[in-house]
XYZ file of C-alpha atoms in Angstrom:
717
model
C 120.560 123.777 133.270
C 117.233 125.043 134.622
C 116.092 125.980 131.114
C 116.898 122.499 129.780
C 115.150 120.800 132.677
C 112.148 123.048 132.096
C 111.931 121.935 128.471
C 112.240 118.248 129.429
C 109.632 118.681 132.134
C 107.271 120.396 129.722
C 107.554 117.596 127.138
C 107.259 114.892 129.783
C 104.251 116.559 131.335
C 102.585 117.160 127.975
C 102.888 113.594 126.695
C 103.276 111.519 129.845
C 101.466 113.190 132.711
C 98.388 111.464 134.114
C 95.650 113.129 136.116
C 96.392 113.655 139.763
C 94.591 111.527 142.300
C 91.748 113.415 143.944
C 88.332 112.862 145.416
C 86.424 113.305 142.166
C 87.210 111.300 139.006
C 87.823 112.976 135.647
C 85.569 110.408 133.962
C 82.602 112.702 134.531
C 84.392 115.663 132.898
C 84.755 116.004 129.113
C 88.363 115.891 127.857
C 88.327 119.525 126.786
C 87.225 120.546 130.311
C 89.791 118.518 132.242
C 92.367 120.465 134.332
C 95.587 121.462 132.475
C 97.940 119.197 134.404
C 100.648 119.633 131.761
C 100.956 123.297 132.768
C 101.962 122.458 136.344
C 105.611 121.627 135.466
C 105.680 124.701 133.228
C 104.653 126.879 136.168
C 107.316 125.232 138.347
C 109.993 125.770 135.697
C 109.031 129.411 135.240
C 109.089 129.959 138.995
C 112.510 128.340 139.332
C 113.923 130.381 136.466
C 112.504 133.610 137.903
C 114.102 133.003 141.307
C 117.450 131.949 139.818
C 117.525 134.851 137.350
C 116.747 137.430 140.029
C 119.388 136.043 142.421
C 121.995 135.991 139.633
C 121.015 139.492 138.571
C 121.392 140.819 142.109
C 124.841 139.260 142.373
C 125.969 140.783 139.062
C 124.618 144.169 140.121
C 126.537 143.917 143.393
C 129.765 143.047 141.540
C 129.238 145.895 139.077
C 128.500 148.525 141.728
C 131.038 147.416 144.361
C 134.094 146.912 142.115
C 136.818 149.527 142.077
C 139.860 150.190 139.885
C 140.849 147.480 137.426
C 138.197 145.153 138.867
C 135.580 147.758 137.965
C 136.776 147.685 134.368
C 136.520 143.905 134.211
C 133.067 144.035 135.810
C 131.948 146.672 133.323
C 133.010 144.493 130.403
C 131.591 141.293 131.892
C 128.316 142.852 133.084
C 127.321 145.754 130.779
C 124.096 147.576 131.548
C 122.453 146.311 128.354
C 123.121 142.716 129.340
C 121.824 143.296 132.860
C 118.721 144.978 131.445
C 118.088 142.026 129.144
C 118.374 139.634 132.085
C 115.972 141.743 134.128
C 113.526 141.752 131.219
C 113.685 137.969 130.931
C 113.090 137.584 134.686
C 110.068 139.916 134.572
C 108.678 138.083 131.533
C 109.132 134.731 133.283
C 107.391 136.113 136.369
C 104.424 137.319 134.311
C 104.240 133.983 132.511
C 104.301 132.188 135.860
C 101.339 134.211 137.132
C 99.387 133.529 133.958
C 100.063 129.782 133.985
C 99.144 129.495 137.675
C 95.853 131.285 137.029
C 95.066 128.938 134.131
C 95.756 125.864 136.257
C 93.695 127.185 139.162
C 90.755 127.987 136.879
C 90.970 124.566 135.248
C 90.975 122.788 138.595
C 87.995 124.833 139.779
C 85.974 124.173 136.633
C 86.731 120.450 136.709
C 85.670 120.043 140.317
C 82.099 118.511 140.529
C 79.845 120.415 142.928
C 76.728 118.473 144.137
C 74.588 120.559 146.545
C 72.338 117.561 147.425
C 75.383 115.560 148.513
C 76.755 118.509 150.505
C 73.461 118.860 152.451
C 73.112 115.105 152.841
C 69.675 114.837 151.186
C 68.398 112.733 148.335
C 68.674 114.092 144.810
C 65.447 115.924 143.923
C 64.387 116.544 147.569
C 61.795 119.280 148.131
C 62.484 122.661 149.649
C 61.233 121.650 153.115
C 63.711 118.812 153.396
C 66.481 120.989 152.034
C 65.738 123.797 154.501
C 65.561 121.417 157.455
C 68.860 119.791 156.524
C 70.572 123.166 156.058
C 69.403 124.485 159.450
C 70.489 121.424 161.334
C 73.914 121.262 159.663
C 74.541 125.008 159.963
C 73.927 124.855 163.699
C 76.608 122.193 163.946
C 79.201 123.794 161.651
C 78.620 127.493 162.406
C 81.947 129.200 163.352
C 80.330 130.782 166.413
C 79.455 127.296 167.617
C 83.004 126.033 167.090
C 82.420 124.669 163.613
C 84.558 124.727 160.467
C 84.266 127.941 158.466
C 85.089 126.235 155.162
C 82.431 123.580 155.745
C 79.889 126.235 156.738
C 80.584 128.227 153.538
C 80.140 125.069 151.479
C 76.729 124.443 153.142
C 75.645 128.021 152.443
C 76.691 127.697 148.807
C 74.755 124.425 148.429
C 71.619 125.933 149.990
C 71.956 128.938 147.673
C 72.289 126.694 144.624
C 68.991 124.918 145.450
C 66.894 127.917 146.546
C 68.116 130.860 144.411
C 66.795 130.511 140.822
C 69.828 132.220 139.232
C 72.289 130.215 141.320
C 70.434 126.981 140.460
C 70.579 127.859 136.771
C 74.348 128.477 136.985
C 74.827 125.193 138.836
C 72.826 123.210 136.336
C 74.601 124.892 133.405
C 78.194 125.369 134.619
C 78.407 123.050 137.621
C 78.804 125.910 140.102
C 76.260 128.349 141.590
C 78.515 131.321 140.856
C 78.849 130.450 137.184
C 82.011 129.601 135.248
C 85.316 130.191 137.051
C 87.483 132.543 135.000
C 91.288 132.705 135.096
C 92.650 135.678 137.028
C 96.312 136.690 137.345
C 97.697 134.910 140.389
C 101.237 135.235 141.802
C 100.598 133.137 144.888
C 102.342 129.822 145.513
C 99.614 127.188 144.977
C 99.300 124.044 147.014
C 99.635 121.758 143.970
C 103.243 122.996 143.505
C 104.172 122.191 147.085
C 102.222 118.915 147.383
C 101.906 117.426 143.891
C 100.464 113.953 143.279
C 100.549 111.367 140.529
C 102.958 111.467 137.607
C 103.067 115.260 137.875
C 104.765 114.823 141.234
C 107.554 112.832 139.558
C 108.108 115.519 136.936
C 108.183 118.287 139.535
C 110.524 116.257 141.727
C 112.994 115.940 138.824
C 112.751 119.663 138.202
C 113.291 120.577 141.843
C 116.269 118.234 142.113
C 117.733 119.760 138.955
C 117.389 123.247 140.399
C 119.058 122.107 143.621
C 121.983 120.577 141.698
C 122.294 123.728 139.557
C 122.511 125.895 142.677
C 125.212 123.645 144.176
C 127.254 123.715 140.950
C 126.925 127.489 140.744
C 128.102 127.941 144.339
C 131.041 125.574 143.789
C 131.993 127.450 140.625
C 131.931 130.822 142.380
C 133.936 129.543 145.357
C 136.530 128.013 143.019
C 136.787 131.228 141.015
C 137.276 133.266 144.204
C 139.971 130.868 145.447
C 141.815 131.055 142.124
C 141.620 134.847 142.144
C 142.955 134.958 145.713
C 145.788 132.591 144.803
C 146.673 134.708 141.781
C 146.667 137.863 143.897
C 148.888 136.176 146.487
C 151.261 134.971 143.782
C 151.679 138.494 142.421
C 152.059 139.944 145.896
C 148.573 141.407 145.915
C 149.644 144.369 143.854
C 147.314 145.251 141.053
C 149.911 147.564 139.533
C 152.237 144.617 138.831
C 149.701 142.588 136.889
C 147.652 142.989 133.743
C 143.910 143.300 134.183
C 141.778 140.610 132.615
C 139.918 143.211 130.573
C 143.221 144.412 129.076
C 144.261 140.858 128.177
C 140.935 140.203 126.440
C 141.224 143.509 124.613
C 144.681 142.667 123.279
C 143.648 139.160 122.280
C 140.814 140.598 120.203
C 143.026 143.091 118.354
C 146.548 141.758 117.960
C 147.267 139.974 114.717
C 150.159 139.280 112.351
C 149.008 142.301 110.335
C 149.577 144.648 113.289
C 152.331 147.214 112.812
C 154.594 148.631 115.522
C 152.291 151.633 115.845
C 149.229 149.395 115.993
C 150.672 147.423 118.894
C 151.460 150.568 120.874
C 148.127 152.226 120.048
C 146.261 149.091 121.121
C 148.147 149.144 124.412
C 147.482 152.869 124.829
C 143.723 152.300 124.570
C 143.303 149.308 126.865
C 140.474 149.746 129.387
C 142.796 150.264 132.360
C 144.985 152.780 130.536
C 141.903 154.743 129.470
C 140.584 154.611 133.029
C 143.847 156.007 134.431
C 143.959 158.762 131.811
C 140.356 159.739 132.450
C 140.977 159.879 136.206
C 144.008 162.145 135.729
C 142.065 164.463 133.424
C 139.146 164.643 135.852
C 141.459 165.459 138.766
C 143.138 168.220 136.756
C 139.751 169.680 135.772
C 138.622 169.543 139.397
C 141.753 171.360 140.564
C 141.330 173.975 137.872
C 137.700 174.557 138.887
C 138.582 174.842 142.586
C 141.367 177.329 141.966
C 139.172 179.413 139.682
C 136.465 179.474 142.353
C 139.053 180.390 144.968
C 140.208 183.267 142.787
C 136.657 184.629 142.844
C 136.585 184.628 146.682
C 136.832 188.188 148.131
C 140.268 189.211 149.419
C 140.955 190.515 152.919
C 140.604 194.125 151.811
C 137.277 193.378 150.131
C 136.073 191.628 153.271
C 136.946 194.664 155.357
C 135.087 196.940 152.971
C 132.054 194.637 153.021
C 132.036 194.419 156.844
C 128.591 195.213 158.221
C 130.043 196.730 161.396
C 129.406 193.754 163.643
C 131.886 192.847 166.346
C 133.044 189.476 167.630
C 134.624 189.952 171.037
C 135.870 186.330 171.167
C 137.474 186.267 167.705
C 140.861 187.507 168.847
C 140.935 185.126 171.794
C 140.013 182.156 169.535
C 142.734 183.027 167.020
C 145.308 183.364 169.793
C 144.314 180.007 171.299
C 144.510 178.309 167.918
C 147.966 179.774 167.291
C 149.178 178.572 170.679
C 147.861 175.034 169.981
C 149.538 174.915 166.573
C 152.831 176.133 168.063
C 152.663 173.516 170.815
C 151.942 170.757 168.273
C 154.886 171.894 166.134
C 157.170 171.815 169.215
C 156.096 168.237 170.056
C 156.626 167.111 166.466
C 160.091 168.671 166.393
C 161.002 167.070 169.732
C 160.150 163.606 168.440
C 161.668 164.216 165.024
C 158.281 164.052 163.304
C 157.916 166.415 160.379
C 155.017 166.460 157.981
C 155.972 166.288 154.290
C 155.319 169.345 152.259
C 152.099 169.202 150.277
C 152.677 168.381 146.629
C 151.889 171.397 144.509
C 150.214 170.302 141.290
C 150.853 172.703 138.467
C 148.447 172.561 135.549
C 149.032 173.738 132.013
C 146.582 176.486 131.107
C 145.994 177.374 134.758
C 149.426 178.387 136.015
C 151.507 180.769 133.879
C 154.435 179.271 131.982
C 153.572 175.630 132.769
C 153.927 173.257 129.816
C 152.162 169.937 129.381
C 150.143 168.032 126.797
C 149.267 171.036 124.636
C 152.917 172.023 124.370
C 153.897 168.429 123.515
C 151.253 168.217 120.797
C 152.399 171.525 119.301
C 156.027 170.365 119.183
C 154.962 167.049 117.643
C 152.935 168.946 115.050
C 156.043 170.991 114.169
C 157.882 167.684 113.649
C 155.092 166.531 111.337
C 154.035 163.543 113.453
C 150.872 164.954 115.048
C 148.113 164.070 114.616
C 149.405 160.526 114.020
C 148.567 158.756 110.787
C 146.914 155.655 112.220
C 146.098 152.911 109.758
C 142.432 152.236 109.055
C 142.836 148.739 110.529
C 144.134 150.091 113.805
C 141.695 152.974 114.004
C 138.539 151.031 113.207
C 139.458 148.052 115.378
C 140.146 150.240 118.381
C 136.917 152.196 117.905
C 134.879 148.983 117.737
C 136.442 147.681 120.923
C 136.015 150.973 122.780
C 132.370 151.205 121.730
C 131.784 147.586 122.767
C 133.313 148.302 126.171
C 131.182 151.424 126.559
C 134.262 153.641 126.822
C 133.319 155.995 124.040
C 129.763 156.805 125.067
C 129.030 160.467 125.489
C 127.395 161.866 128.601
C 124.250 162.813 126.678
C 123.809 159.272 125.337
C 124.775 160.117 121.763
C 127.056 157.912 119.678
C 130.791 158.424 120.216
C 133.029 160.175 117.741
C 134.721 157.944 115.216
C 137.998 159.816 115.633
C 139.735 158.621 118.793
C 141.595 161.898 119.158
C 138.287 163.561 120.042
C 138.103 161.491 123.231
C 140.349 163.298 125.782
C 141.509 160.157 127.623
C 142.358 158.303 124.409
C 144.042 161.405 122.994
C 146.281 161.727 126.049
C 147.531 158.137 125.885
C 148.119 158.315 122.132
C 150.035 161.533 122.746
C 152.186 159.664 125.294
C 153.001 157.018 122.668
C 153.858 159.477 119.893
C 155.909 161.611 122.278
C 157.857 158.573 123.472
C 158.632 157.475 119.920
C 160.014 160.968 119.234
C 161.613 161.467 122.656
C 165.106 162.149 121.270
C 163.768 165.253 119.525
C 161.485 166.461 122.331
C 163.987 165.999 125.164
C 166.503 168.306 123.507
C 164.004 171.177 123.233
C 165.314 174.261 125.098
C 161.812 175.071 126.350
C 161.414 171.657 127.967
C 164.889 171.781 129.515
C 164.250 175.251 130.936
C 160.809 174.265 132.257
C 162.379 171.316 134.055
C 164.927 173.550 135.739
C 162.312 176.105 136.823
C 159.768 173.449 137.850
C 157.195 174.618 135.351
C 156.132 171.174 134.144
C 152.523 169.984 134.305
C 152.842 167.764 137.378
C 150.001 165.387 136.663
C 150.774 165.012 132.969
C 154.430 164.083 133.426
C 153.858 161.935 136.514
C 151.141 160.006 134.697
C 153.542 159.693 131.760
C 155.966 157.713 133.954
C 153.172 155.467 135.247
C 151.931 154.997 131.682
C 155.358 153.824 130.534
C 155.451 151.262 133.343
C 152.028 149.946 132.341
C 153.107 149.775 128.698
C 156.039 147.559 129.692
C 153.693 145.088 131.399
C 151.236 145.169 128.520
C 154.000 144.545 125.970
C 154.873 141.383 127.890
C 151.198 140.387 127.857
C 151.060 141.075 124.112
C 154.058 138.825 123.543
C 152.309 136.057 125.469
C 149.330 136.446 123.140
C 151.634 136.044 120.125
C 153.344 132.984 121.615
C 150.074 131.276 122.532
C 148.702 131.891 119.046
C 152.008 130.890 117.337
C 151.953 134.229 115.510
C 155.541 134.555 114.289
C 155.280 137.947 112.582
C 153.422 139.454 115.538
C 156.058 138.211 118.006
C 158.853 139.826 115.989
C 156.868 143.060 115.720
C 156.271 143.179 119.485
C 159.946 142.627 120.347
C 160.889 145.449 117.962
C 158.162 147.624 119.524
C 159.709 147.024 122.949
C 163.066 148.272 121.690
C 161.484 151.267 119.951
C 159.595 152.296 123.083
C 162.642 151.862 125.337
C 165.040 153.722 123.062
C 162.550 156.396 121.986
C 162.645 155.863 118.237
C 159.773 155.964 115.765
C 161.214 153.165 113.623
C 163.223 149.996 114.062
C 164.495 149.887 110.465
C 164.670 153.476 109.203
C 168.313 154.358 108.292
C 168.020 157.805 109.885
C 166.759 156.318 113.174
C 169.495 153.690 113.162
C 172.159 156.323 112.438
C 170.916 158.427 115.353
C 171.002 155.395 117.665
C 174.552 154.465 116.617
C 175.638 158.023 117.302
C 174.142 157.885 120.801
C 175.940 154.607 121.541
C 179.288 155.863 120.255
C 178.905 159.029 122.284
C 178.269 157.007 125.448
C 180.445 153.918 124.955
C 182.990 154.972 122.325
C 183.515 154.118 118.635
C 182.693 150.608 117.456
C 180.428 149.850 120.397
C 177.358 148.794 118.425
C 175.788 145.863 120.341
C 175.523 142.481 118.709
C 175.691 138.740 119.189
C 178.030 136.676 117.012
C 176.426 133.255 116.578
C 178.570 130.195 115.836
C 178.254 126.404 115.851
C 174.465 126.318 115.604
C 173.119 122.769 115.758
C 169.576 121.429 115.714
C 168.207 118.046 116.795
C 166.790 115.998 119.608
C 168.424 116.450 123.038
C 169.588 112.824 123.021
C 171.031 113.085 119.526
C 168.447 110.800 117.909
C 166.225 111.572 114.948
C 163.355 114.004 115.556
C 159.857 112.558 115.601
C 156.559 114.423 115.423
C 155.851 116.093 118.757
C 159.352 115.465 120.127
C 161.368 118.021 122.097
C 163.978 119.694 119.882
C 167.074 121.560 120.992
C 168.721 124.424 119.160
C 172.243 124.933 120.520
C 174.547 127.798 119.561
C 177.589 129.662 120.839
C 177.036 133.388 121.287
C 179.712 136.037 121.625
C 178.801 139.540 122.804
C 180.914 141.775 120.596
C 180.183 144.855 122.712
C 181.058 143.370 126.103
C 184.508 144.977 126.427
C 183.393 148.466 125.314
C 180.337 148.438 127.579
C 182.322 147.182 130.564
C 184.992 149.841 130.160
C 182.419 152.634 129.870
C 180.409 151.383 132.836
C 183.483 151.107 135.072
C 184.597 154.628 134.135
C 181.095 155.962 134.831
C 181.042 154.289 138.261
C 184.438 155.728 139.153
C 183.330 159.229 138.194
C 180.220 158.946 140.354
C 181.928 157.221 143.277
C 179.933 153.991 142.930
C 181.322 150.526 143.568
C 181.819 149.034 140.054
C 181.094 145.475 141.214
C 177.670 146.465 142.543
C 176.770 148.473 139.454
C 177.925 145.842 136.978
C 176.045 143.035 138.737
C 172.749 144.935 138.371
C 173.109 145.151 134.592
C 170.312 143.595 132.508
C 170.279 143.026 128.758
C 167.447 141.144 127.042
C 167.512 139.184 123.778
C 164.923 136.939 122.146
C 165.483 133.859 120.004
C 162.494 133.370 117.693
C 162.208 129.993 115.964
C 159.895 130.306 112.950
C 158.953 127.315 110.814
C 157.257 126.688 107.499
C 156.524 123.234 106.095
C 158.140 122.872 102.669
C 156.924 119.359 101.798
C 153.749 117.775 103.068
C 151.125 115.242 102.089
C 148.788 117.904 100.707
C 151.455 119.705 98.687
C 150.081 123.134 99.658
C 151.977 126.198 100.853
C 151.722 126.476 104.628
C 151.671 129.495 106.899
C 154.770 130.284 108.900
C 154.304 129.507 112.579
C 156.179 130.403 115.734
C 157.692 127.320 117.370
C 159.441 129.132 120.205
C 160.173 132.567 121.631
C 163.122 131.980 123.961
C 164.354 134.794 126.245
C 168.070 135.264 126.881
C 168.902 137.598 129.762
C 172.474 138.851 130.248
C 172.983 139.646 133.923
C 176.601 140.783 133.823
C 177.850 143.455 131.450
C 181.275 141.783 131.291
C 179.920 138.454 129.994
C 181.577 137.879 126.625
C 180.499 134.358 125.679
C 177.525 132.155 126.403
C 175.997 128.885 125.362
C 172.375 129.299 124.273
C 170.138 126.226 124.339
C 166.605 126.702 123.018
C 164.154 123.862 123.543
C 160.867 123.650 121.687
C 158.337 121.081 120.555
C 158.723 119.741 117.029
C 155.788 120.126 114.614
C 153.113 117.514 115.057
C 153.120 116.406 111.419
C 156.022 114.581 109.741
C 157.737 116.415 106.911
C 160.522 118.790 105.989
C 160.469 122.239 107.572
C 162.386 125.407 106.742
C 163.318 127.259 109.932
C 164.194 130.910 110.366
C 166.166 131.653 113.509
C 165.876 135.316 114.482
C 167.990 136.909 117.216
C 166.288 140.122 118.332
C 167.190 142.613 121.022
C 164.632 144.344 123.214
C 167.213 146.960 124.238
C 168.977 148.037 121.031
C 168.157 148.900 117.424
C 169.895 147.642 114.295
C 171.598 144.638 115.879
C 169.159 141.848 114.991
C 170.265 138.915 112.874
C 168.725 135.920 111.171
C 169.920 132.615 109.701
C 168.103 129.628 108.117
C 168.090 126.000 109.225
C 166.280 122.866 108.156
C 164.371 120.374 110.299
C 163.254 116.917 109.189
C 160.461 115.424 111.273
C 159.745 111.724 110.952
C 156.967 109.418 112.033
C 157.133 108.484 115.697
C 156.976 104.741 114.880
C 159.792 104.914 112.313
C 162.053 106.886 114.628
C 161.433 104.462 117.481
C 162.317 101.539 115.171
C 165.558 103.177 114.028
C 166.544 103.879 117.622
C 165.873 100.257 118.581
C 168.134 98.982 115.769
C 170.895 101.407 116.685
C 170.554 100.442 120.314
C 171.001 96.744 119.450
C 174.142 97.437 117.435
C 175.659 99.602 120.133
C 175.013 97.350 123.117
C 178.486 95.843 123.040
C 180.159 99.243 122.658
C 178.262 100.579 125.654
C 179.270 97.579 127.737
C 182.929 97.984 126.774
C 183.008 101.716 127.371
C 180.647 101.814 130.343
C 183.182 102.971 132.865
C 184.505 105.738 130.635
C 180.974 107.001 130.012
C 180.204 107.042 133.699
C 183.325 109.006 134.444
C 182.466 111.652 131.854
C 178.859 112.219 132.947
C 177.582 113.860 136.095
C 175.891 111.843 138.797
C 173.180 114.476 139.253
C 172.160 114.380 135.565
C 173.521 117.749 134.454
C 175.987 118.835 131.813
C 178.728 121.246 132.848
C 179.352 124.164 130.524
C 181.948 126.907 130.649
C 180.555 130.366 130.059
C 182.912 133.213 129.157
C 185.432 132.967 131.977
C 182.798 133.416 134.687
C 183.188 129.922 136.000
C 181.163 126.796 135.422
C 177.393 126.760 134.987
C 175.152 123.700 135.054
C 172.158 123.047 132.902
C 169.804 120.016 133.056
C 169.967 117.380 130.350
C 166.960 115.920 128.571
C 166.328 112.265 129.288
C 166.177 109.483 126.730
C 162.856 108.635 125.144
C 161.596 105.197 126.178
């Protein structure tokens, strides 16, 4: 806003500014020697921009340096050092330009000012030296500072006397209009009086500029206060826990990368290299390196025997007394803690691979993955290059010496660790059965930080998969949504593929081993209907409802196995069964088959509807999916996909067709039908009232669990 006002002010001042009112008229000055009044608004604009840019820069620096954790990552992306440096450079350039413009205006005003020494001394033009000297002496006695006079007036008298008596000064006055010669522009950063007290049309231009700056400051403050209030409300809504939310930098990162071309591995690799995940991995690696360095330094410290051998023979008579006193204090503190039941938890002992003998961690995992032929992972060029570009843009891949980062992500330790987590999780069923890993778990020889961070990483991946699905839904990316749901199941189960026959056979074997033969999960869909909630024709932009009956074919087997498991462990079956959660997704994908342009259209995602089973014994359910119809009339081919986020190999798909009409035509048809059915509604009014609920809900029966109510969609007016 300040930049635009500066441009307007410059144009207005250049073409519309008139000379300021002052004691001397510009009629006596040639046009080329008149003061540059058009530069006054330019100086004001440059000064305003300099102040605003410096204040904004200081605020951004404060945010960048004071942010911690996920907020630091967002601040680093929003305020990179290059951008801050560019802003500082623009502020310095504006400051230098301001000083130059002010000096030009000051020099122009000085040169245009008419200096008449005869008028200053109060004598007639052409008076002789005697008259001039007499007038100077009499006036100097009156205006001398020692006599209580005005210093500025006294200096002006001295300058006039010099101009009429000194030959060189008189020559300068006659030639340049000033006894000191021409006034040259010098760099000036001071705040001139003509900016604070402008006159004439220039005052109007500067007033508009100052008001614009004031309004810009108010809008900026309001914007910042609103943003802070929204952030506080969001933090309060999520309970103030940063670990339960997705950082803004991670959301932006995923929005930049996720696309319908993304594979399951791409999705998980993108999530593994989000700014917050890389930050957590780097912190864990730094802490492990710090511990390793401290323990190595401690190992170099002389032992007790070495200290005795190196003793210089000095004696400390108070040492024994101090040690005894300290022991007594510690014993007394331990007694008080025991009396009050206060015990300090044992210090967590962090074991590090490569530092403590027999401890296994990331190196062991990578070696086992290499034996399986899946390490290093074969990332697609799309995934690899896209991630590298984003990491370089975020400044995550910069080396300490300022050189360019390696193109291969596996050379960056923090990225390598997270990618190792992903690959290990996708091959968990082969790693978890390794005798070495089982034995290390029993003997507590696992790398503490690596495996603890692995659990935290999996929790973050779950949140980021939900955020990725939101990106797909917002962008109506049908293929991406299906890929993400399958990636969720792969990551939960620990399988490298959602369609590979070998992976599916392994998963079926695990289910049969746990729940018995024939326990493969699935939903049997029947009686699928599609239309408007009120049963009328579907118009462009209307709300559509997809209704279907779903039967969980695995409900009995799962319930039996869960009850038996609870009995063996002595757990109340009712409590355990009520905490069961099973997630399914209904994806409604559409493609226009006939349209006015006759072209083939891209398949879009109309809805991604979650179905959560909260009781393992639920056998039947009524699924109602509501979504907005396409905004253009025509015939659409729908693909209804039922996908599980818990199981592999149990997805299903069936086609449907949707005809969308013009809103005007549908409204006309409904009006005609309403006219024909008025009499029937009047005759059957009481029966209809008795069959409907007073509170506007439809009662459904769901699998023997009692009655459940769902709201009904109202009629279109």
